[in-house]
PDB file of C-alpha atoms in Angstrom:
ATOM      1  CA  UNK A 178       0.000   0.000   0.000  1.00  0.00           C
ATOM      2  CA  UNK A 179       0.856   3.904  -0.805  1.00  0.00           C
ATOM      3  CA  UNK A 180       2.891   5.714   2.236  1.00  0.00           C
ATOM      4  CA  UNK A 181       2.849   8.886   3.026  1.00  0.00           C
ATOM      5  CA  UNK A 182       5.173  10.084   5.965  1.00  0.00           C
ATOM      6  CA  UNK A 183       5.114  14.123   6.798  1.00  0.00           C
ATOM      7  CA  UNK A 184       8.705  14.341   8.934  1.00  0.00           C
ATOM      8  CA  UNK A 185       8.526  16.767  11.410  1.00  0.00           C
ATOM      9  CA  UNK A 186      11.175  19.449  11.353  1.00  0.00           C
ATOM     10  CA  UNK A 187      14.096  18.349  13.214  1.00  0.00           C
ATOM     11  CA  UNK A 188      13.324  14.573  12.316  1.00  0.00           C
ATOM     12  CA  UNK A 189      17.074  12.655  11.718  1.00  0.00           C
ATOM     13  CA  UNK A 190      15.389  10.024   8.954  1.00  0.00           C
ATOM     14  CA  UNK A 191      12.022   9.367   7.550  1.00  0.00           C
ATOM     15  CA  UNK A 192      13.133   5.092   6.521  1.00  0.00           C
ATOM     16  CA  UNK A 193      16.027   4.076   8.426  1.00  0.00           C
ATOM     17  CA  UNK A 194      17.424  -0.092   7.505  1.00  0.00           C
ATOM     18  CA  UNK A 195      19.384  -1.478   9.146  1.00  0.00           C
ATOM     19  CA  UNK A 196      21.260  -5.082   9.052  1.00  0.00           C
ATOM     20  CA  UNK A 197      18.332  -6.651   7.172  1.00  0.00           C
ATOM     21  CA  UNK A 198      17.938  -8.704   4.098  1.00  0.00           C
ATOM     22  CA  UNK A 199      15.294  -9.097   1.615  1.00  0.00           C
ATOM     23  CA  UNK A 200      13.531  -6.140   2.215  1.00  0.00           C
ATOM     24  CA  UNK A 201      11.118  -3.846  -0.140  1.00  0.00           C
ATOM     25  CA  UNK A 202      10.133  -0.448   0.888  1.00  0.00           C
ATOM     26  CA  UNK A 203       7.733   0.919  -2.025  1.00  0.00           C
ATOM     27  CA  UNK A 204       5.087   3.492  -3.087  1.00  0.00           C
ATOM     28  CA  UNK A 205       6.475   5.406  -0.596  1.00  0.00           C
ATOM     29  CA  UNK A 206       6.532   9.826  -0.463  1.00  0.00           C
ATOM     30  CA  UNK A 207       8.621  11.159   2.352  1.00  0.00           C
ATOM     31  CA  UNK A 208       8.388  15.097   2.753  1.00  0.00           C
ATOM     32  CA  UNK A 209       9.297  17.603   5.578  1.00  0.00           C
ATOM     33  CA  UNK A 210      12.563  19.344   7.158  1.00  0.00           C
ATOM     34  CA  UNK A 211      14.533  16.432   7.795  1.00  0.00           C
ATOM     35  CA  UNK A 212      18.167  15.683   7.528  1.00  0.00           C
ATOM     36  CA  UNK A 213      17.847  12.178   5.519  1.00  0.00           C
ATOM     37  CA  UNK A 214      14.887  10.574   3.422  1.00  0.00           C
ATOM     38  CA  UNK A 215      16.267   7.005   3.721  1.00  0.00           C
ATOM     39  CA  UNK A 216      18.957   5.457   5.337  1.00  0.00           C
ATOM     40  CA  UNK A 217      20.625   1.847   4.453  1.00  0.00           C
ATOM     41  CA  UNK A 218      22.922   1.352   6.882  1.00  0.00           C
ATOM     42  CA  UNK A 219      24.515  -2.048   6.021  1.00  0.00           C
ATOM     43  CA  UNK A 220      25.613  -4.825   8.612  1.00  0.00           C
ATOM     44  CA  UNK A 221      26.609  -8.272   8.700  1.00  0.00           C
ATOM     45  CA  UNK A 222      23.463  -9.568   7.232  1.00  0.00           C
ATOM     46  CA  UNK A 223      22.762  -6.431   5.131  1.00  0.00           C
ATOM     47  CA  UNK A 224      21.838  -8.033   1.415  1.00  0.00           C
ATOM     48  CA  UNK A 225      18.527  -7.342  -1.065  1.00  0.00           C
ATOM     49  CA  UNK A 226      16.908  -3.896  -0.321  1.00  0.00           C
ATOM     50  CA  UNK A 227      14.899  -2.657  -2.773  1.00  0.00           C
ATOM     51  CA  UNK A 228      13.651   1.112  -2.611  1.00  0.00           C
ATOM     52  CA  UNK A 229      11.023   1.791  -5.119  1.00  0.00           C
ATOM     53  CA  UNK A 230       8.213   3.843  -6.451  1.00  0.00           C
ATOM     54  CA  UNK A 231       9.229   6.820  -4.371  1.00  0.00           C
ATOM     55  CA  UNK A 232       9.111  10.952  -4.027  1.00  0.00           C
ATOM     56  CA  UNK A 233      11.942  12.183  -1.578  1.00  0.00           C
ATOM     57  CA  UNK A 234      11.930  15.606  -1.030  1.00  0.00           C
ATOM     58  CA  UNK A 235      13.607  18.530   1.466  1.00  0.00           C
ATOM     59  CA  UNK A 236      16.265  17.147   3.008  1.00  0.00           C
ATOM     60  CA  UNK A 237      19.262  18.439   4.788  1.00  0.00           C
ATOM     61  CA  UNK A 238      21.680  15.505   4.241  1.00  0.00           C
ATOM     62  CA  UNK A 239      20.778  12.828   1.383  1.00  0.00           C
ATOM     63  CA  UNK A 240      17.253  11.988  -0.197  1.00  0.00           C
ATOM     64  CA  UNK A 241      19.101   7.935   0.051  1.00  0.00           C
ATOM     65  CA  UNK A 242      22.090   7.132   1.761  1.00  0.00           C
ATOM     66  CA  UNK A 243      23.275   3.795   1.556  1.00  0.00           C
ATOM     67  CA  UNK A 244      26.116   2.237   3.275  1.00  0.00           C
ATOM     68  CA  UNK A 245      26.013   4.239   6.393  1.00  0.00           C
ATOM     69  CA  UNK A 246      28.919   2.796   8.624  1.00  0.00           C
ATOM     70  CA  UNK A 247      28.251  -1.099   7.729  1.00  0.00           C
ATOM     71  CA  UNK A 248      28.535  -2.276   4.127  1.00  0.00           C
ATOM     72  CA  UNK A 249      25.128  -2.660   2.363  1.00  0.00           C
ATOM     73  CA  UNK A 250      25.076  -5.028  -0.155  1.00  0.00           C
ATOM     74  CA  UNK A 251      22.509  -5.379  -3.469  1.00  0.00           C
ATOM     75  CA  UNK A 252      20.752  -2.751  -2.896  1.00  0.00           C
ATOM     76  CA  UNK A 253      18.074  -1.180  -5.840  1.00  0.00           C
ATOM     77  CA  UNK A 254      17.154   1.784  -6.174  1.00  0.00           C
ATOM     78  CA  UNK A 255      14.399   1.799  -9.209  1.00  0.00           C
ATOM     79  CA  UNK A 256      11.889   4.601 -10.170  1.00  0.00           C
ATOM     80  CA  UNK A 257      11.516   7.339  -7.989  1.00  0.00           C
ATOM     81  CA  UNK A 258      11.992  11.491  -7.552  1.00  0.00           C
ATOM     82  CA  UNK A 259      14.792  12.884  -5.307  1.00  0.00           C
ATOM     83  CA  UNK A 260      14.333  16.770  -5.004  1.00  0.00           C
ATOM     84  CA  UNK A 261      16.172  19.692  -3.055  1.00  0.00           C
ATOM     85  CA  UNK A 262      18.186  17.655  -0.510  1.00  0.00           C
ATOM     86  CA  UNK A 263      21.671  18.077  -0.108  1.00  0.00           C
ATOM     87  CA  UNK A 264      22.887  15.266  -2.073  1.00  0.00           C
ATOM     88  CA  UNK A 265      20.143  13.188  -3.881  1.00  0.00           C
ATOM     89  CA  UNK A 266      21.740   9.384  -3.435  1.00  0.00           C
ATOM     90  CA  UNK A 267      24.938   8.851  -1.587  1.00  0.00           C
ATOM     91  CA  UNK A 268      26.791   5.859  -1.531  1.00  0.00           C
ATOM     92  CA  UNK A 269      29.461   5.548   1.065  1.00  0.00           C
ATOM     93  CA  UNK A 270      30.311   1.785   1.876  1.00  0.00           C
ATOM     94  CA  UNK A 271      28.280  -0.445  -0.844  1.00  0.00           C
ATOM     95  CA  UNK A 272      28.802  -2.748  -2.702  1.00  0.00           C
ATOM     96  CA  UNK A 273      25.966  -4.066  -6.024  1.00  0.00           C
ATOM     97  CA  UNK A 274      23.745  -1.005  -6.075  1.00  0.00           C
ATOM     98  CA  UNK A 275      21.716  -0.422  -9.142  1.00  0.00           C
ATOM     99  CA  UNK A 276      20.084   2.896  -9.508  1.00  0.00           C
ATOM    100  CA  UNK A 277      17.571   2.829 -12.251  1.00  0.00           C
ATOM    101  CA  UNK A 278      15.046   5.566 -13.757  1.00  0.00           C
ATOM    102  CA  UNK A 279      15.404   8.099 -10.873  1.00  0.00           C
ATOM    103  CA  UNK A 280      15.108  11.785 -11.296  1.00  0.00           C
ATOM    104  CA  UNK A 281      17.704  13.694  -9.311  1.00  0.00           C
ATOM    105  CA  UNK A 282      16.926  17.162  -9.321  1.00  0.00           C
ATOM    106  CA  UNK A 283      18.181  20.799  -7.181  1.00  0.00           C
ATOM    107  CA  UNK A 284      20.690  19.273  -4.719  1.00  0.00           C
ATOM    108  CA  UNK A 285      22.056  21.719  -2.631  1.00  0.00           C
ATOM    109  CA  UNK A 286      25.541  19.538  -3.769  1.00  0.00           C
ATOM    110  CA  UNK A 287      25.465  16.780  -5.994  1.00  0.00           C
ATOM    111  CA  UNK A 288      22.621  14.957  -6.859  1.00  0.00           C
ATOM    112  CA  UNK A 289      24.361  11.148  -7.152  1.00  0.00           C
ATOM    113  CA  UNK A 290      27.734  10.998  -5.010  1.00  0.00           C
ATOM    114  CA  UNK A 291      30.307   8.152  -4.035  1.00  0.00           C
ATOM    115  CA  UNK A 292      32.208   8.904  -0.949  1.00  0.00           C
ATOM    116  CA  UNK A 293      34.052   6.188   1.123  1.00  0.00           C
ATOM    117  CA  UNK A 294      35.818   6.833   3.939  1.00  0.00           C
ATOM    118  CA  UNK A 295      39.070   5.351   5.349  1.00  0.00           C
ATOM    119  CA  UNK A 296      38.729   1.254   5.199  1.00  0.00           C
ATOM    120  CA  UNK A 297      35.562   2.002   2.833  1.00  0.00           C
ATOM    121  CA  UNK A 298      34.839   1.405  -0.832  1.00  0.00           C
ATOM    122  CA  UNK A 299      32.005   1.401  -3.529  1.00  0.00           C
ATOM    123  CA  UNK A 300      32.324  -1.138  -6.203  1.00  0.00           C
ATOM    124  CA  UNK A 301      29.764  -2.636  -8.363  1.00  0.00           C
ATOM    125  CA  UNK A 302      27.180   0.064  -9.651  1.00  0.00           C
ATOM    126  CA  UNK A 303      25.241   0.273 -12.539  1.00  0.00           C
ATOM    127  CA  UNK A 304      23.529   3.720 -12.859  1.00  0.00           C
ATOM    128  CA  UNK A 305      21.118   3.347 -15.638  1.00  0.00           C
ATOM    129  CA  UNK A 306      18.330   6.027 -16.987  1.00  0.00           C
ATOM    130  CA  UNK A 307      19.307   8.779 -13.802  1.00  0.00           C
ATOM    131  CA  UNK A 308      18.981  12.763 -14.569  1.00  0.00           C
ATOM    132  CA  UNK A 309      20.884  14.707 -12.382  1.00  0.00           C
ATOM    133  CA  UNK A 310      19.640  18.529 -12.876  1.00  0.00           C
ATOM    134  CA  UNK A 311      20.164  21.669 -11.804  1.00  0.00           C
ATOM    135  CA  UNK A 312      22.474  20.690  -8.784  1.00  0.00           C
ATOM    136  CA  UNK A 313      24.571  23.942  -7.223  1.00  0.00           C
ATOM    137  CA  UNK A 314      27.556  20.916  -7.399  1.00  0.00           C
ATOM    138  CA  UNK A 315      28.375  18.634  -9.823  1.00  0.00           C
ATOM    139  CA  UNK A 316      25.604  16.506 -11.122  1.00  0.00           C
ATOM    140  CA  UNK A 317      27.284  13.213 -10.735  1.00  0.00           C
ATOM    141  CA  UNK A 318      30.330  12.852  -8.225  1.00  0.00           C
ATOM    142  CA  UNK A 319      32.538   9.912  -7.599  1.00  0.00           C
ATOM    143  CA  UNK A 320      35.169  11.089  -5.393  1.00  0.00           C
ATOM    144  CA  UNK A 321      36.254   9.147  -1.673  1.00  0.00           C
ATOM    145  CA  UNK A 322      36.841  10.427   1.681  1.00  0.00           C
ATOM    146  CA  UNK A 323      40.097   8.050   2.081  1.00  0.00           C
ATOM    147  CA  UNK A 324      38.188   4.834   0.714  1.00  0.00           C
ATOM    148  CA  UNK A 325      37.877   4.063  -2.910  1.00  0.00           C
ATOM    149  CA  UNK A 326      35.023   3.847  -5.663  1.00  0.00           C
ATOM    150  CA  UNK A 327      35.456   1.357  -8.413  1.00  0.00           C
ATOM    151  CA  UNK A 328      33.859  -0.341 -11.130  1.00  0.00           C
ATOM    152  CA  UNK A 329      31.164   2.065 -11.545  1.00  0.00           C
ATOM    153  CA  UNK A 330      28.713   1.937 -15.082  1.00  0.00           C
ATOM    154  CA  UNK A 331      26.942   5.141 -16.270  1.00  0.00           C
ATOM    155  CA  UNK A 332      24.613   4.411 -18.809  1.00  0.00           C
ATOM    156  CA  UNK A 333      21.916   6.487 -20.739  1.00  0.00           C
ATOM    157  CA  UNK A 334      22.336   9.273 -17.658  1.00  0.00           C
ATOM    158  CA  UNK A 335      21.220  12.919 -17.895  1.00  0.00           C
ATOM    159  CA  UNK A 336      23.488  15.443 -16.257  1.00  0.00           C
ATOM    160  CA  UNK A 337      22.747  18.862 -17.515  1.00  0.00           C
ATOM    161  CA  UNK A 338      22.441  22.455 -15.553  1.00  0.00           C
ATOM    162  CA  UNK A 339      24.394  21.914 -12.855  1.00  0.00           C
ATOM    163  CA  UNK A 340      26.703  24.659 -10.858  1.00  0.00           C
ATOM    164  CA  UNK A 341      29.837  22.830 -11.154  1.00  0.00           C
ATOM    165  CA  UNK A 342      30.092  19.410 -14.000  1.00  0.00           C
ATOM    166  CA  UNK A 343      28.119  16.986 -15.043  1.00  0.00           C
ATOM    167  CA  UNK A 344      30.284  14.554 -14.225  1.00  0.00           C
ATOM    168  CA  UNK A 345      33.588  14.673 -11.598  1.00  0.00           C
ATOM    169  CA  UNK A 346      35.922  12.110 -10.454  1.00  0.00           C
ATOM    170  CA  UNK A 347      38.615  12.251  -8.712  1.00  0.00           C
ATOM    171  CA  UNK A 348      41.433  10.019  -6.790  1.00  0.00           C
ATOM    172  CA  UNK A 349      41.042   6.434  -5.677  1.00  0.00           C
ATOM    173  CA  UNK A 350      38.701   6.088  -8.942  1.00  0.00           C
ATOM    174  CA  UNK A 351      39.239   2.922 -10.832  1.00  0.00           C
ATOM    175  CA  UNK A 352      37.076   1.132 -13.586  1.00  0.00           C
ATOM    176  CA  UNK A 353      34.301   3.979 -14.415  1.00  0.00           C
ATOM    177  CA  UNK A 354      32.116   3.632 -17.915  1.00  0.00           C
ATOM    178  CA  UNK A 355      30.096   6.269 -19.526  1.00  0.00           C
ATOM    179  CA  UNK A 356      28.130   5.304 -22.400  1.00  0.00           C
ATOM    180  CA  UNK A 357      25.041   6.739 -24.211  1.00  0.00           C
ATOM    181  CA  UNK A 358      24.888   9.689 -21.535  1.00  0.00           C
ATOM    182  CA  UNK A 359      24.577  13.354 -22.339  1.00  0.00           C
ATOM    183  CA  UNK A 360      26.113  16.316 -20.240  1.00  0.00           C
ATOM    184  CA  UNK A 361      25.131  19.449 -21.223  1.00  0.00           C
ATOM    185  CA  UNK A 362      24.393  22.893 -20.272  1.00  0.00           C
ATOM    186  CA  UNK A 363      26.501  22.979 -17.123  1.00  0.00           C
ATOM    187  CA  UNK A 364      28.164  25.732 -15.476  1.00  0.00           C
ATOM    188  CA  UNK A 365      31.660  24.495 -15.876  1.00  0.00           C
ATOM    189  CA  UNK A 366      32.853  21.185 -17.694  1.00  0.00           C
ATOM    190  CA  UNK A 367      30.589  18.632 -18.851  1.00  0.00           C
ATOM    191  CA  UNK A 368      33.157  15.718 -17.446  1.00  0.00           C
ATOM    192  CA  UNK A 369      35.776  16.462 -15.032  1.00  0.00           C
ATOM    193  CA  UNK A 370      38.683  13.310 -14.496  1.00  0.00           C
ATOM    194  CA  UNK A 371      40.579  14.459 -11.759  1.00  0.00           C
ATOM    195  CA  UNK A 372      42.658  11.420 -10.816  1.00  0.00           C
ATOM    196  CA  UNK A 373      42.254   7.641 -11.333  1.00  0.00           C
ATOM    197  CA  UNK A 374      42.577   4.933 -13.593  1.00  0.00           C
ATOM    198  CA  UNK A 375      40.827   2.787 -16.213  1.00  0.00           C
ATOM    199  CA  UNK A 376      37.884   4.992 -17.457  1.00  0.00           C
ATOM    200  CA  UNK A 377      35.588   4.184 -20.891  1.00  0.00           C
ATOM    201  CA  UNK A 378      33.311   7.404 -22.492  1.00  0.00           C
ATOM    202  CA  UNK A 379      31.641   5.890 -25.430  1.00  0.00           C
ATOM    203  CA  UNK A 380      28.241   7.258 -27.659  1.00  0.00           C
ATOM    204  CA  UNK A 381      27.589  10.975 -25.068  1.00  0.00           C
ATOM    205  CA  UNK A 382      26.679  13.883 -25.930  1.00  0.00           C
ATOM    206  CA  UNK A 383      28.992  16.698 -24.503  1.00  0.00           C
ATOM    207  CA  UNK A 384      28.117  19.977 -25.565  1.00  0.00           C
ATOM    208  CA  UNK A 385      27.193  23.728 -24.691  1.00  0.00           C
ATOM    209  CA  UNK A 386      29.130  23.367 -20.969  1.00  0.00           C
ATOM    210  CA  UNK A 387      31.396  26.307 -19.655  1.00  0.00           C
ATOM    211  CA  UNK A 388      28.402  28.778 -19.016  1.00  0.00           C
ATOM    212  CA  UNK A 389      29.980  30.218 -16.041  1.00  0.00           C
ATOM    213  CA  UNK A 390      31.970  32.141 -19.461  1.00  0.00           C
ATOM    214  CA  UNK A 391      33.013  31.506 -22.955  1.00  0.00           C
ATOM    215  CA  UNK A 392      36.040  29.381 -23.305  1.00  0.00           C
ATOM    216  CA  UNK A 393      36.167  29.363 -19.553  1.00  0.00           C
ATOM    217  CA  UNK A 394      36.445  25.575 -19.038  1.00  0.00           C
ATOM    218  CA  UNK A 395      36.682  22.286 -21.110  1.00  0.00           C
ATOM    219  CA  UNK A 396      34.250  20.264 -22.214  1.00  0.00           C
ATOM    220  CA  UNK A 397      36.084  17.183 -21.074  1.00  0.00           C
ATOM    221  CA  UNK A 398      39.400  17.682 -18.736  1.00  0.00           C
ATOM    222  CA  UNK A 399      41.493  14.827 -17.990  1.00  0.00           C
ATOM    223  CA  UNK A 400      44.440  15.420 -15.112  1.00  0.00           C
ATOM    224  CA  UNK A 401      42.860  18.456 -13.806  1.00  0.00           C
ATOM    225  CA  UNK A 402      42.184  18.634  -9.988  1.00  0.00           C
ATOM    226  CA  UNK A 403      40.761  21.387  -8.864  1.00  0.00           C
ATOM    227  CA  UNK A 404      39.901  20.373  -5.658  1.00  0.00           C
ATOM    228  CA  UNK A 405      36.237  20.765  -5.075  1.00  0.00           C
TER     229      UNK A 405
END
């Protein structure tokens, strides 16, 4: 059945998971002043959580965090709306994660982000049919907070409009392929590799980036870190 869950202002999370397998939270629309929308927090037994059929809106922190201390493993994410949080999905210790058909849009920062800490990682996502739009960061961000992202697929993904690029990625990033995506219309470069190794960019559209200013920035940069 439909759920409908008003946070109150001040709430920490409307869905919080935690060490559980096989679980489906659907049809679900979380509003309100809160700092997350849903939380996967992982654990020993953490395996199969599907989040589906969802509107996430006004949060502080992340519309859908996943990994949140424990690793969280196979974890979908399939055909929702994430809308003026601070980052849209966040993945910070996860491993099989399949994001599919979600609209990402007005992040306060970026509206899909990796970031593992120290003794963390993200491997294993497919990111399939996601727009990331008008974000004040980068639209989609795969950077690590001492941990490391690999093996990450971006396919048939939207990233246009944002304040910073459509796509950044930066050290400790290994095995990342684009394909059939389009990045357009962002403030500064449509892809920005920082760092890393082993990247594919295949069939995207890159085009009519750098509005911040005319000639101002790349459309792709490889080997540039700027840092932020």
């Amino acid at each position: 059945f439909p759920v409908t869950i008003g946070v109150q202002t001040g709430a920490t999370t409307g869905i919080r998971i935690k060490n559980c397998h096989n679980v489906v939270v659907d049809q679900i629309l979380l509003y309100g002043n809160m700092r997350n929308g849903v939380i996967v927090e992982g654990g020993a037994t953490s395996y199969l959580c599907t989040i589906s059929n969802f509107e996430i809106s006004n949060c502080t922190l992340s519309g859908i965090e996943v990994g949140a201390g424990s690793l969280a493993q196979g974890v979908w994410i399939l055909d929702g709306i994430v809308a003026s949080c601070y980052d849209g999905i966040l993945l910070n210790y996860a491993s099989e994660v399949y994001v599919n058909a979600v609209d990402i849009i007005s992040s306060s920062n970026s509206a899909f982000a990796t970031y593992p800490g120290p003794g963390q990682y993200v491997t294993a996502v497919m990111v399939e049919g996601v727009t990331a739009d008008t974000s004040a960061g980068h639209g989609i961000t795969l950077i690590d907070n001492g941990g490391k992202t690999t093996d990450v697929n971006l396919v048939n993904c939207w990233s246009a409009t944002n304040g910073l690029s459509g796509l950044r990625c930066a050290a400790n990033t290994n095995g990342v392929l684009v394909s059939g995506s389009r990045f357009i219309n962002n403030d500064q470069r449509g892809i920005l590799i920082e760092n890393g190794n082993n990247y594919t960019i295949s069939g995207c559209q890159i085009g009519m980036n750098s509005i911040d200013g005319s000639a101002l920035y790349d459309g792709v940069a490889i080997g540039i870190v700027t840092g932020k």
